[in-house]
Short mmCIF file of C-alpha atoms and ligand atoms in Angstrom, two decimals:
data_model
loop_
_atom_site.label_atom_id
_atom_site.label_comp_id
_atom_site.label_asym_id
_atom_site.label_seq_id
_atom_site.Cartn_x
_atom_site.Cartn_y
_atom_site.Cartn_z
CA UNK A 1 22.40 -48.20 -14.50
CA UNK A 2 21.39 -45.31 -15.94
CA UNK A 3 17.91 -44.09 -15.98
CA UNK A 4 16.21 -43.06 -19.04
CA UNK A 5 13.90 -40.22 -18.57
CA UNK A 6 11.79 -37.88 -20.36
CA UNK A 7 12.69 -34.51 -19.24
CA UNK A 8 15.01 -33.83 -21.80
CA UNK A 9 11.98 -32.69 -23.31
CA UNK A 10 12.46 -29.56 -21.18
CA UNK A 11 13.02 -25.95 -22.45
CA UNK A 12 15.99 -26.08 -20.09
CA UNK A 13 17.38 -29.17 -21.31
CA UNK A 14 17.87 -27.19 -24.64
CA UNK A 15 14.45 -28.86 -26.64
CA UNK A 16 12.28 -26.13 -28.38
CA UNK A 17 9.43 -24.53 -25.21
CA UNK A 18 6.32 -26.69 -25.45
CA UNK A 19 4.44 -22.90 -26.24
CA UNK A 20 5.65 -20.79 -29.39
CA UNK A 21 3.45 -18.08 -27.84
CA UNK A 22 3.61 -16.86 -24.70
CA UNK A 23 1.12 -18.19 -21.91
CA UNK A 24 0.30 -15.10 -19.75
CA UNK A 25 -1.67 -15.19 -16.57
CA UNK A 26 -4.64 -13.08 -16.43
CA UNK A 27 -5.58 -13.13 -19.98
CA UNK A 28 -8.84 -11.35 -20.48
CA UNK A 29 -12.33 -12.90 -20.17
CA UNK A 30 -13.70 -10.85 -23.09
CA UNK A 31 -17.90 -11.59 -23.31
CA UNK A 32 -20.02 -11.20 -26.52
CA UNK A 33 -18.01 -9.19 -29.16
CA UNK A 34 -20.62 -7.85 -31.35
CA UNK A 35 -22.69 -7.07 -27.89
CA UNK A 36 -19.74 -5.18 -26.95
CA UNK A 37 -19.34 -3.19 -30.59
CA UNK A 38 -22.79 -2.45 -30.43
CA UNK A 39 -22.86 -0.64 -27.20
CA UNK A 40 -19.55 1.22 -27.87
CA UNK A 41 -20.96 2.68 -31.68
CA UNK A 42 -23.84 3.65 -29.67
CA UNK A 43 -21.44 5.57 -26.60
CA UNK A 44 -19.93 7.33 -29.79
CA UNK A 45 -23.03 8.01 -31.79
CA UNK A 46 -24.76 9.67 -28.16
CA UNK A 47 -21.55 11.35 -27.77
CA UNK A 48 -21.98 11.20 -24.12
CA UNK A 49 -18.84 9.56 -22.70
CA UNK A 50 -18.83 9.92 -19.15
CA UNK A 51 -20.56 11.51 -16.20
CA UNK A 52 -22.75 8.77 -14.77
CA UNK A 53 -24.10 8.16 -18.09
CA UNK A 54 -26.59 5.19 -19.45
CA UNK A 55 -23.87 2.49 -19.41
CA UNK A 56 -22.67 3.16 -15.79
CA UNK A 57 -26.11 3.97 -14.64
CA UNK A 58 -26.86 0.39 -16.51
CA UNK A 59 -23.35 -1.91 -15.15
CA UNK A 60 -24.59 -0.22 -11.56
CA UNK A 61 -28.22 -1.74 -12.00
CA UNK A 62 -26.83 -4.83 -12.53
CA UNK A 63 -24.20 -5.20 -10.23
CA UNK A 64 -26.51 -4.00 -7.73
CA UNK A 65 -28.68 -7.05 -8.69
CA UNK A 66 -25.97 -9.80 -9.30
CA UNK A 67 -24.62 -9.49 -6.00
CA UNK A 68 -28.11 -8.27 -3.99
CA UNK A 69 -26.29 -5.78 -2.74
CA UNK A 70 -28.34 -2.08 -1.95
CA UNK A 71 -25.98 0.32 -3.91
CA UNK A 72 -23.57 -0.38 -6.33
CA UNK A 73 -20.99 2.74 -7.26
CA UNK A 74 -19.26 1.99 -10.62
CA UNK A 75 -15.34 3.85 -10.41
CA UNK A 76 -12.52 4.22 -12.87
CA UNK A 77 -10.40 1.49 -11.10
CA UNK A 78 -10.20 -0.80 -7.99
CA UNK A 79 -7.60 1.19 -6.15
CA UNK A 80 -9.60 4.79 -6.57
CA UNK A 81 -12.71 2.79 -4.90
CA UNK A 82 -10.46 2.00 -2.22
CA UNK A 83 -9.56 4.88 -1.30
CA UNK A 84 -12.47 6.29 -1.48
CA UNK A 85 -14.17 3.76 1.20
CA UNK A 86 -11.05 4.27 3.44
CA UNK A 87 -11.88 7.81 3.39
CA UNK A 88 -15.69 7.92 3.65
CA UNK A 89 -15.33 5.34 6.41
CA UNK A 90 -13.37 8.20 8.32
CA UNK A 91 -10.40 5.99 9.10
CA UNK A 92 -7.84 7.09 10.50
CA UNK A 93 -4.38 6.38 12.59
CA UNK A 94 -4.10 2.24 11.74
CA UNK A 95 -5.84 0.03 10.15
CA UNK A 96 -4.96 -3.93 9.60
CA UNK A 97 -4.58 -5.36 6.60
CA UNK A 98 -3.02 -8.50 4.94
CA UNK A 99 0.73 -8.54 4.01
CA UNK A 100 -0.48 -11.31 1.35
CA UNK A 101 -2.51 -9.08 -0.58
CA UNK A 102 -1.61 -6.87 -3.99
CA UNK A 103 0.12 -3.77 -3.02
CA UNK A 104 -2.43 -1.48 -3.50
CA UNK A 105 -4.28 -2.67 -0.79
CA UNK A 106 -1.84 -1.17 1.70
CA UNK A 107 -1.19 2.27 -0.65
CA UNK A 108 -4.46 3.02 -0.69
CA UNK A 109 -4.50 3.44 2.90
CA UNK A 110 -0.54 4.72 3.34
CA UNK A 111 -1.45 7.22 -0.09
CA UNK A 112 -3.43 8.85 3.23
CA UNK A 113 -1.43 8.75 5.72
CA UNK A 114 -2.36 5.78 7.37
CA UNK A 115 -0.97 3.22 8.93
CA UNK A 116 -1.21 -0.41 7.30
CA UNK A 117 -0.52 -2.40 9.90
CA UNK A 118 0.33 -6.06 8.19
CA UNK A 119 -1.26 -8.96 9.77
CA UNK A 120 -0.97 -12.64 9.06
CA UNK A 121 -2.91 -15.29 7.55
CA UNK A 122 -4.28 -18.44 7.90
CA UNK A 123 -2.33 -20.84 6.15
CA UNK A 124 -5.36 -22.68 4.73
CA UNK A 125 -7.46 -20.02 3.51
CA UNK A 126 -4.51 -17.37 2.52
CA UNK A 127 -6.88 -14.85 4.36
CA UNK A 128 -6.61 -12.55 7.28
CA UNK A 129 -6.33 -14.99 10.49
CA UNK A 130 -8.98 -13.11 12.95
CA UNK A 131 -6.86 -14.13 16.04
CA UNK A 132 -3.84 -12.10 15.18
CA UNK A 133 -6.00 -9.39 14.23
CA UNK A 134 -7.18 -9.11 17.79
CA UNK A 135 -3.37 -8.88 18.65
CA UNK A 136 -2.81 -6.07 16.61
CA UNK A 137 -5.52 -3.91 17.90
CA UNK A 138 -4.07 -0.88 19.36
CA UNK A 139 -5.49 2.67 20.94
CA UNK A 140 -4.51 4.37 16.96
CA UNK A 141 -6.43 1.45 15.32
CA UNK A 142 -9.52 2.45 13.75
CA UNK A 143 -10.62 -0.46 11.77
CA UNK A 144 -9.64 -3.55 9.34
CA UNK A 145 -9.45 -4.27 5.72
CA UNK A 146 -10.11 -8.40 4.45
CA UNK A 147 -8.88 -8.95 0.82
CA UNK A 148 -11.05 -12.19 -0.41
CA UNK A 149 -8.14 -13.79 -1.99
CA UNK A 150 -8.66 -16.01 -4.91
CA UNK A 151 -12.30 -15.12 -4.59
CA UNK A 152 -12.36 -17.12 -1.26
CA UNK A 153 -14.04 -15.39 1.48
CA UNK A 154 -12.42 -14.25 4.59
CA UNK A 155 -13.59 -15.22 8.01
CA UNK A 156 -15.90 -13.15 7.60
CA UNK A 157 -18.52 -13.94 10.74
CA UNK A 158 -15.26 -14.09 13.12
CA UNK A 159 -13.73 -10.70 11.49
CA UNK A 160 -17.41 -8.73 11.85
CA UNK A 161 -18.17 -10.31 15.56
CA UNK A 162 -14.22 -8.61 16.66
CA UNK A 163 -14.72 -5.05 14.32
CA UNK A 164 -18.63 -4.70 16.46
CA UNK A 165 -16.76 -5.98 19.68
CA UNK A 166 -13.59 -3.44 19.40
CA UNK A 167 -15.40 -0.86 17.94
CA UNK A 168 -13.72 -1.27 14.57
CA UNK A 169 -14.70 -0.18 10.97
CA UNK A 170 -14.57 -3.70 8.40
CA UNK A 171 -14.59 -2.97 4.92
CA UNK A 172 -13.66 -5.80 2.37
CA UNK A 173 -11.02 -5.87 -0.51
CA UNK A 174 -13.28 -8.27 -3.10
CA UNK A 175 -10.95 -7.33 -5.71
CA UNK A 176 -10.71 -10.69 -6.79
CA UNK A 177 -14.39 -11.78 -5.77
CA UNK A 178 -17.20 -11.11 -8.38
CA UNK A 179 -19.65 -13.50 -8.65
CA UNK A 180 -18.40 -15.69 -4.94
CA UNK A 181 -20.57 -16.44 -1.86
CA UNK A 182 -20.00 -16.41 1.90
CA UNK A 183 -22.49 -18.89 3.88
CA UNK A 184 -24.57 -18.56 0.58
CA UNK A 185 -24.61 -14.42 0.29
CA UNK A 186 -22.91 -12.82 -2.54
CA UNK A 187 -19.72 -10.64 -1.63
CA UNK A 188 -20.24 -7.41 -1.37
CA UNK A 189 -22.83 -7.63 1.23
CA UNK A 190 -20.59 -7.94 3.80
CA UNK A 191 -18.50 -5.56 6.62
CA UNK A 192 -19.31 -1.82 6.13
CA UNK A 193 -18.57 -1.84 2.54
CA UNK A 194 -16.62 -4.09 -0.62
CA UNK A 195 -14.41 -3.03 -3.37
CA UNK A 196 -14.57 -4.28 -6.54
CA UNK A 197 -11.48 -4.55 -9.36
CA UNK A 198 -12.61 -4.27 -13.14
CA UNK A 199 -9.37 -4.34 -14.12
CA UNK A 200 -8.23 -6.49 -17.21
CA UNK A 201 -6.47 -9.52 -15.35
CA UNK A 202 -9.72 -9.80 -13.25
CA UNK A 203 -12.59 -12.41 -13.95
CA UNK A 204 -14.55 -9.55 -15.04
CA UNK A 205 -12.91 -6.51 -15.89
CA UNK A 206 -14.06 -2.92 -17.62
CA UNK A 207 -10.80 -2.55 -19.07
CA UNK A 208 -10.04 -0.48 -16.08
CA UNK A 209 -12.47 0.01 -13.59
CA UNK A 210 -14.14 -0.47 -10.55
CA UNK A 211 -17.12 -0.32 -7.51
CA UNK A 212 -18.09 -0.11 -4.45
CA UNK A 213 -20.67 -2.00 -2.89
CA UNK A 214 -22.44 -1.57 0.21
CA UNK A 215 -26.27 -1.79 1.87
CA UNK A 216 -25.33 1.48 3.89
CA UNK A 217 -27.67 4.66 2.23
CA UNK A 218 -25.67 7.03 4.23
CA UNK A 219 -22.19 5.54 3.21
CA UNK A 220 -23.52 5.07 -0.21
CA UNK A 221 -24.33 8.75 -1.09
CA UNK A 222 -21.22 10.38 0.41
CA UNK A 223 -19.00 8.16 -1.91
CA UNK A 224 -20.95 9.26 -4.42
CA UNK A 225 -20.52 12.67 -3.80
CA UNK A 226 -16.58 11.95 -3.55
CA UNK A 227 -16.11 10.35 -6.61
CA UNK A 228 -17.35 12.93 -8.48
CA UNK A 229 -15.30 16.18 -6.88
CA UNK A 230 -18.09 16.41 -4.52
CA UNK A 231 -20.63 18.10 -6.87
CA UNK A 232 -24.00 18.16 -5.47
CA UNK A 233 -27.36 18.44 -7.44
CA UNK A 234 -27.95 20.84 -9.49
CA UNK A 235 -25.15 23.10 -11.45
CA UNK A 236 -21.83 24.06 -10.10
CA UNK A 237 -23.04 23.33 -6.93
CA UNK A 238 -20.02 21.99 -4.80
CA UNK A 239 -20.98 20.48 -1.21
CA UNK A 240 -18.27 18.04 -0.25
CA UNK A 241 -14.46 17.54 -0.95
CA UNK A 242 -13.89 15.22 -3.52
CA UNK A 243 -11.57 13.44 -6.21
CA UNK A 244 -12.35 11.92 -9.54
CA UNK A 245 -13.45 8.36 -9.62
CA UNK A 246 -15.88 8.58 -12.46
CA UNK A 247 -16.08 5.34 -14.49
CA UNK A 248 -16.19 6.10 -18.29
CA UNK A 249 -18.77 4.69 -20.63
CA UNK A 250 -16.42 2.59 -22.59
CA UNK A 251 -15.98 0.65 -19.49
CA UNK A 252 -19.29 0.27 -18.49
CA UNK A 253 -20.17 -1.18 -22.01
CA UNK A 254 -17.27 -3.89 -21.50
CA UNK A 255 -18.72 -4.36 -17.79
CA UNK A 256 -22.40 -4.87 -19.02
CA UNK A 257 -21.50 -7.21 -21.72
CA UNK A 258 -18.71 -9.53 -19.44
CA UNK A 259 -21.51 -9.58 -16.97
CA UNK A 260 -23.81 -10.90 -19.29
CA UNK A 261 -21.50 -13.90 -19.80
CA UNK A 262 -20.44 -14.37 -16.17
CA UNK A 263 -21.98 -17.83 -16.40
CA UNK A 264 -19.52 -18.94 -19.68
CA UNK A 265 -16.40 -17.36 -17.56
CA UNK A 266 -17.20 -19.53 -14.68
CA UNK A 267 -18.05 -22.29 -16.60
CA UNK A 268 -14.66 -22.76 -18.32
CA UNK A 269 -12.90 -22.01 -15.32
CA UNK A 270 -14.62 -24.30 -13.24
CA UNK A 271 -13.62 -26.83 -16.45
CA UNK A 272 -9.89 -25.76 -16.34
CA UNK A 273 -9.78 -26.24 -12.71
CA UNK A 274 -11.21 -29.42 -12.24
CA UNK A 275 -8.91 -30.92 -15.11
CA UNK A 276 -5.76 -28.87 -13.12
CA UNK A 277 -6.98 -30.38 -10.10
CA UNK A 278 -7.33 -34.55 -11.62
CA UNK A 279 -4.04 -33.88 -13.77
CA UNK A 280 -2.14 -32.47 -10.84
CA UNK A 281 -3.93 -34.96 -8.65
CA UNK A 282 -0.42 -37.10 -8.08
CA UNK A 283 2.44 -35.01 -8.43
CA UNK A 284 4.10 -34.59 -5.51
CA UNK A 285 4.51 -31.78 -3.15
CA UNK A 286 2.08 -29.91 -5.21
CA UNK A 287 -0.99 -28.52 -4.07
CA UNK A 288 -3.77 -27.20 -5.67
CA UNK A 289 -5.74 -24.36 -3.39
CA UNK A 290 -8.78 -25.97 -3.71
CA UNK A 291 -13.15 -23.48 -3.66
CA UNK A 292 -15.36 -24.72 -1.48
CA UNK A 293 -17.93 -25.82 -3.88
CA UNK A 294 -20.77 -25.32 -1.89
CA UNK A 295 -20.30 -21.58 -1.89
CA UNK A 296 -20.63 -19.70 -5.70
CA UNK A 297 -17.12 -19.39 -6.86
CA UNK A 298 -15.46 -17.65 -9.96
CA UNK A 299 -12.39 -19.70 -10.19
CA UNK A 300 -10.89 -17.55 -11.70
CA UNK A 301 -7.05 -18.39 -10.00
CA UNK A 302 -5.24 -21.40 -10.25
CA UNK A 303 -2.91 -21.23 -7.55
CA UNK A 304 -0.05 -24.25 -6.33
CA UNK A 305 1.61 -24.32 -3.32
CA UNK A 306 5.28 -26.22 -3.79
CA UNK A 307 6.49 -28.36 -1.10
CA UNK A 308 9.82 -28.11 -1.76
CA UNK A 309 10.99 -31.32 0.05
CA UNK A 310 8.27 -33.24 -1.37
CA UNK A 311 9.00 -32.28 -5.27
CA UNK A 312 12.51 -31.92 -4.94
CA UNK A 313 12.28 -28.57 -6.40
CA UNK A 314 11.24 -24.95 -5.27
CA UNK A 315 8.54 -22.68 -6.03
CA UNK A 316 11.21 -20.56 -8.13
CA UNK A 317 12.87 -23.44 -10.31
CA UNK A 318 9.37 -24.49 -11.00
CA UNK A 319 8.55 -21.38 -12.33
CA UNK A 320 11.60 -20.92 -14.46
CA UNK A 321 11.15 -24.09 -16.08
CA UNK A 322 7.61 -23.42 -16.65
CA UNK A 323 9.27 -19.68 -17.83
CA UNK A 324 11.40 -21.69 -20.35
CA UNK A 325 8.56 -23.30 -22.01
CA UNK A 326 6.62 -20.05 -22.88
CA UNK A 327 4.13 -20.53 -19.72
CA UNK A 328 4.28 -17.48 -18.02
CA UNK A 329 3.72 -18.41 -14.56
CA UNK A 330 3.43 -15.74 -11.33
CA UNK A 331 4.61 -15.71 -7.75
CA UNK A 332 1.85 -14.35 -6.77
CA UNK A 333 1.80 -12.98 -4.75
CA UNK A 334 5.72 -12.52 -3.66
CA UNK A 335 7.23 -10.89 -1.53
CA UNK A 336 4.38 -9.60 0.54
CA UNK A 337 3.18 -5.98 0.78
CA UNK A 338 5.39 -5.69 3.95
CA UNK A 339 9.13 -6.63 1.74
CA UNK A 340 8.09 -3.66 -0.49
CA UNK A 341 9.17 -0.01 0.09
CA UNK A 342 7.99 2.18 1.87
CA UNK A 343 6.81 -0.78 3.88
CA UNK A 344 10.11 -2.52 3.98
CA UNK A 345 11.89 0.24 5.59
CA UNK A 346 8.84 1.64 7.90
CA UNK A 347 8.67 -1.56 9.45
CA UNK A 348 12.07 -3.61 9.06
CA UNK A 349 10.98 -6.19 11.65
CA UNK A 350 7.35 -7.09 10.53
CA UNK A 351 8.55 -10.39 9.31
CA UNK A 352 8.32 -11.54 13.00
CA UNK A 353 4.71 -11.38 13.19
CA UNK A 354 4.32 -12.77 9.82
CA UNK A 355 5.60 -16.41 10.27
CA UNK A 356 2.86 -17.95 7.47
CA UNK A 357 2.65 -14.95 4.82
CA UNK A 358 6.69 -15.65 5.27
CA UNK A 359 6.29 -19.33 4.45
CA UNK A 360 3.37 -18.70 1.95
CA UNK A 361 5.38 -16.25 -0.70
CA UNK A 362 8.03 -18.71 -0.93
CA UNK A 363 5.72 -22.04 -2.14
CA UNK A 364 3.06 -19.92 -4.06
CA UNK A 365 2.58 -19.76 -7.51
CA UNK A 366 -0.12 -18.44 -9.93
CA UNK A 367 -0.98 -20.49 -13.10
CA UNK A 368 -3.22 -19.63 -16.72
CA UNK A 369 -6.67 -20.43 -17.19
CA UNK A 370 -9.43 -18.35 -18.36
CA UNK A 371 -11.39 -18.10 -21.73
CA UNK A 372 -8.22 -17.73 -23.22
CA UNK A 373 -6.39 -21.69 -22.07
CA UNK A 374 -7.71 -24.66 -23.65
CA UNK A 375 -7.55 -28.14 -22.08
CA UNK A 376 -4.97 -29.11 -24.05
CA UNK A 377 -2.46 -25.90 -23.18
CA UNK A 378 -3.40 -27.21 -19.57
CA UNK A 379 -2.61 -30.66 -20.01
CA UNK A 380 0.82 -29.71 -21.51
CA UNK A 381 1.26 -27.45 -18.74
CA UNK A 382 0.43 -30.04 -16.09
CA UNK A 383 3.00 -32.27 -18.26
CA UNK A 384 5.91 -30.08 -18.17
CA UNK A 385 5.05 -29.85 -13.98
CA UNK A 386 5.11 -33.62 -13.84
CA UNK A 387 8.28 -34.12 -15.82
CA UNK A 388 10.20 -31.69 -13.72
CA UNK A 389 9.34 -33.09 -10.90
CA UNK A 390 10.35 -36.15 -11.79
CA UNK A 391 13.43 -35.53 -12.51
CA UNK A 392 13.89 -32.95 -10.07
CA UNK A 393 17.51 -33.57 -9.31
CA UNK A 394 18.73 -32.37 -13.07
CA UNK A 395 16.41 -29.69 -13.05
CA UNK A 396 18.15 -28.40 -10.07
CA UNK A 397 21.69 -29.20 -11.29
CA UNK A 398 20.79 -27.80 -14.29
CA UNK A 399 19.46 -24.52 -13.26
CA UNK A 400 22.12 -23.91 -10.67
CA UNK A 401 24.69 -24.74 -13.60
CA UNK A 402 23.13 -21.56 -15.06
CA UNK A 403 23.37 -19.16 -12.27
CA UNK A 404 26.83 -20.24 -11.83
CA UNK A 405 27.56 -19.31 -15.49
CA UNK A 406 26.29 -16.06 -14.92
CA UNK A 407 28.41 -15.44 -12.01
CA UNK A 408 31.93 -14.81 -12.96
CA UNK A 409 35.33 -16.58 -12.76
CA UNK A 410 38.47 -15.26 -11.11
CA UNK A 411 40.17 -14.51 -14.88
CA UNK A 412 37.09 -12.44 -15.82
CA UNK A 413 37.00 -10.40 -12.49
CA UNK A 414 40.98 -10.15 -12.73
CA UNK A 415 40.52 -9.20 -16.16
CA UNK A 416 38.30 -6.45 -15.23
CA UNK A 417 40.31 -4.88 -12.47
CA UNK A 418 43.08 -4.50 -14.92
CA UNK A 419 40.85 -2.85 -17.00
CA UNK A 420 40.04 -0.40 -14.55
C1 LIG B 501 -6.34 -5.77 -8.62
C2 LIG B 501 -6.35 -5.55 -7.18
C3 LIG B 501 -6.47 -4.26 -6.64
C4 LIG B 501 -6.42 -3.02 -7.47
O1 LIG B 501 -7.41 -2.90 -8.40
P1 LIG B 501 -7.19 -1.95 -9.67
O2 LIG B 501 -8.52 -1.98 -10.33
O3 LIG B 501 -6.11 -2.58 -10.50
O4 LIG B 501 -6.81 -0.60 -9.20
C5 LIG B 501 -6.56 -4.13 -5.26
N1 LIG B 501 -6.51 -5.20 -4.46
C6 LIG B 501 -6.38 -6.45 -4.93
C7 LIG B 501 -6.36 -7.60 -3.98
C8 LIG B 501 -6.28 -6.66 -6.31
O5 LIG B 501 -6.10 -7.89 -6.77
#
């Protein structure tokens, strides 16, 4: 007999994509509009527009204060701030570092001629597994980089006991972690210093921009001097080599006035997850990365991991279906920093040390939430998940009917040879 089912409700299927708008991941948390208008007539009426001036001093302040941290230095982007702690840390030779990270963790360090050395994760907290660090320690090693990904903290009491043991500089990618905890301390308190990214897909972003943050006075003062081309006090007074990681006052007026609703962002994503987590709840072989919700969190990523035996489809038909509908889903993040050139051809065998980072990029999968999803998108979204699994086997026959149309038949490649 044959079974009726819904999923010829499904983009796919032909029916009209549950979203006439695309659904993009990483929408923007924007904070109190006429807040932000305010302070950006008043950076054009004081015509001052950059050069540490009252908004960065400002966003600094309060950074400094929201995550207890000593110093807080505001840059023009995430990756700049990076590379400026690699540097002022003195690192040189190797450092370890995540495959499962963005890319730019690993080109900040190879933009200087160092050596990422990729190192897996633990499969449960998609974080730097402090074990296989140790492994990885060699002579040219001079110290480690966590990425907090998803806003959940690395090991971070295991990672700081092995850096003091070996002699190793830790500094922290918190790209992803404003506003999370470790053991009950803010982020950015930890390892020698943490970056920051303000940029636009991040819970609270400056546009572009971002900071370091660190309770060292020594640290603190040199990057200081490096973001800004190493000008000392005074006039024209140059004491250091330096770049240009000045943030701009535009920026700092969007940073002041997200921070100011940091509560509202995490509020609604805490709101979006929960009703991800109790509407995903029974859908097989899919799993919801869950916050430890003792710790402060920003929730700001909702991220599945696809069993693909369990659902009866993969990670990638899942997202193409979702794709179909308008609900721009990410593999995020896929391949890993070590399938991506240079990397890729520096180190062709690094996949053998990476056995879960492997087995991670294949079942992960970013979803929207933010200020800019409303429960209902996400119930639709969770519905269109639901039906596809479901009915997994058509999905599948009917996605590989489509690659198959794409690839083509004997007359068509005959045809073309004649051509030629
Ligand atoms: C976004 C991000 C960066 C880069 O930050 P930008 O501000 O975009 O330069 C670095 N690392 C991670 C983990 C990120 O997510």
């Amino acid at each position: 007999m044959l079974k009726t089912t819904q999923s010829t409700k499904l983009a796919i299927f032909g029916a009209a994509p549950a979203f006439t708008q695309k659904l993009h991941v990483g929408r923007p948390n924007i904070g109190d509009r006429d807040q932000l208008m305010e302070r950006i007539n008043d950076v054009l009426d004081r015509k001052w527009f950059s050069n540490n001036g009252k908004y960065v001093q400002e966003f600094e302040k309060r950074l400094a204060e929201f995550t207890g941290a000593k110093h807080c230095i505001a840059m023009c982007n995430g990756t700049i701030a990076l590379e400026i702690v690699i540097r002022a840390l003195g690192l040189t030779g190797e450092v370890i570092v995540p495959s499962f990270t963005f890319v730019a963790t690993a080109h900040a360090l190879q933009w200087q001629e160092i050596t990422p050395v990729f190192c897996d994760i633990d499969p449960e907290t998609h974080t730097l597994d402090p074990a296989q660090v140790e492994r990885l320690i060699t002579p040219r090693t001079s110290g480690i980089m966590g990425v907090h990904v998803w806003g959940r903290p690395c090991q971070i009491d295991e990672l700081t006991e092995l850096a003091q043991r070996r002699n190793l500089k830790l500094a922290f990618d918190a790209s992803h972690a404003v506003g999370c905890s470790y053991k009950g301390r803010m982020l950015g308190n930890f390892g020698e210093a943490e970056v920051f990214s303000f940029h636009a897909t991040k819970f609270l972003n400056a546009f572009e921009g971002g900071a370091v943050v660190t309770n060292n006075d020594e640290l603190a003062a040199k990057i200081r001097l490096m973001k800004n081309f190493g000008f000392g006090p005074g006039y024209d007074n140059v004491i250091y080599v330096g770049t240009n990681g000045k943030m701009n006052e535009m920026s700092a007026a969007m940073g002041i006035t997200g921070l100011e609703s940091v509560d509202d962002f995490i509020a609604t994503n805490y709101r979006n997850y929960k009703q991800y987590q109790a509407e995903l709840r029974d859908v097989p072989g899919v799993r919801l990365v869950t916050y430890n919700e003792a710790e402060k969190n920003n929730y700001q990523y909702i991220i599945l991991e696809i069993d693909e035996w369990e659902a009866g489809i993969n990670r990638n038909e899942l997202v193409k279906v979702l794709h179909a509908e308008n609900v721009l889903a990410r593999r995020y993040f896929y391949p890993g920093c070590h399938k991506m050139e240079p990397y890729r051809s520096y180190f062709p065998n690094a996949h053998l040390l990476l056995p879960e980072t492997e087995k991670l990029t294949e079942k992960v999968m970013s979803l929207p939430t933010g200020t800019g999803v409303t429960p209902e998108d996400i119930s639709k979204i969770c519905g269109i998940i639901r039906l596809a699994i479901q009915d997994s086997d058509r999905v599948r026959r009917a996605l590989q009917d489509e690659l198959l149309a794409t690839v083509p038949t004997d007359k068509q490649l005959a045809a073309e040879i004649t051509v030629r």
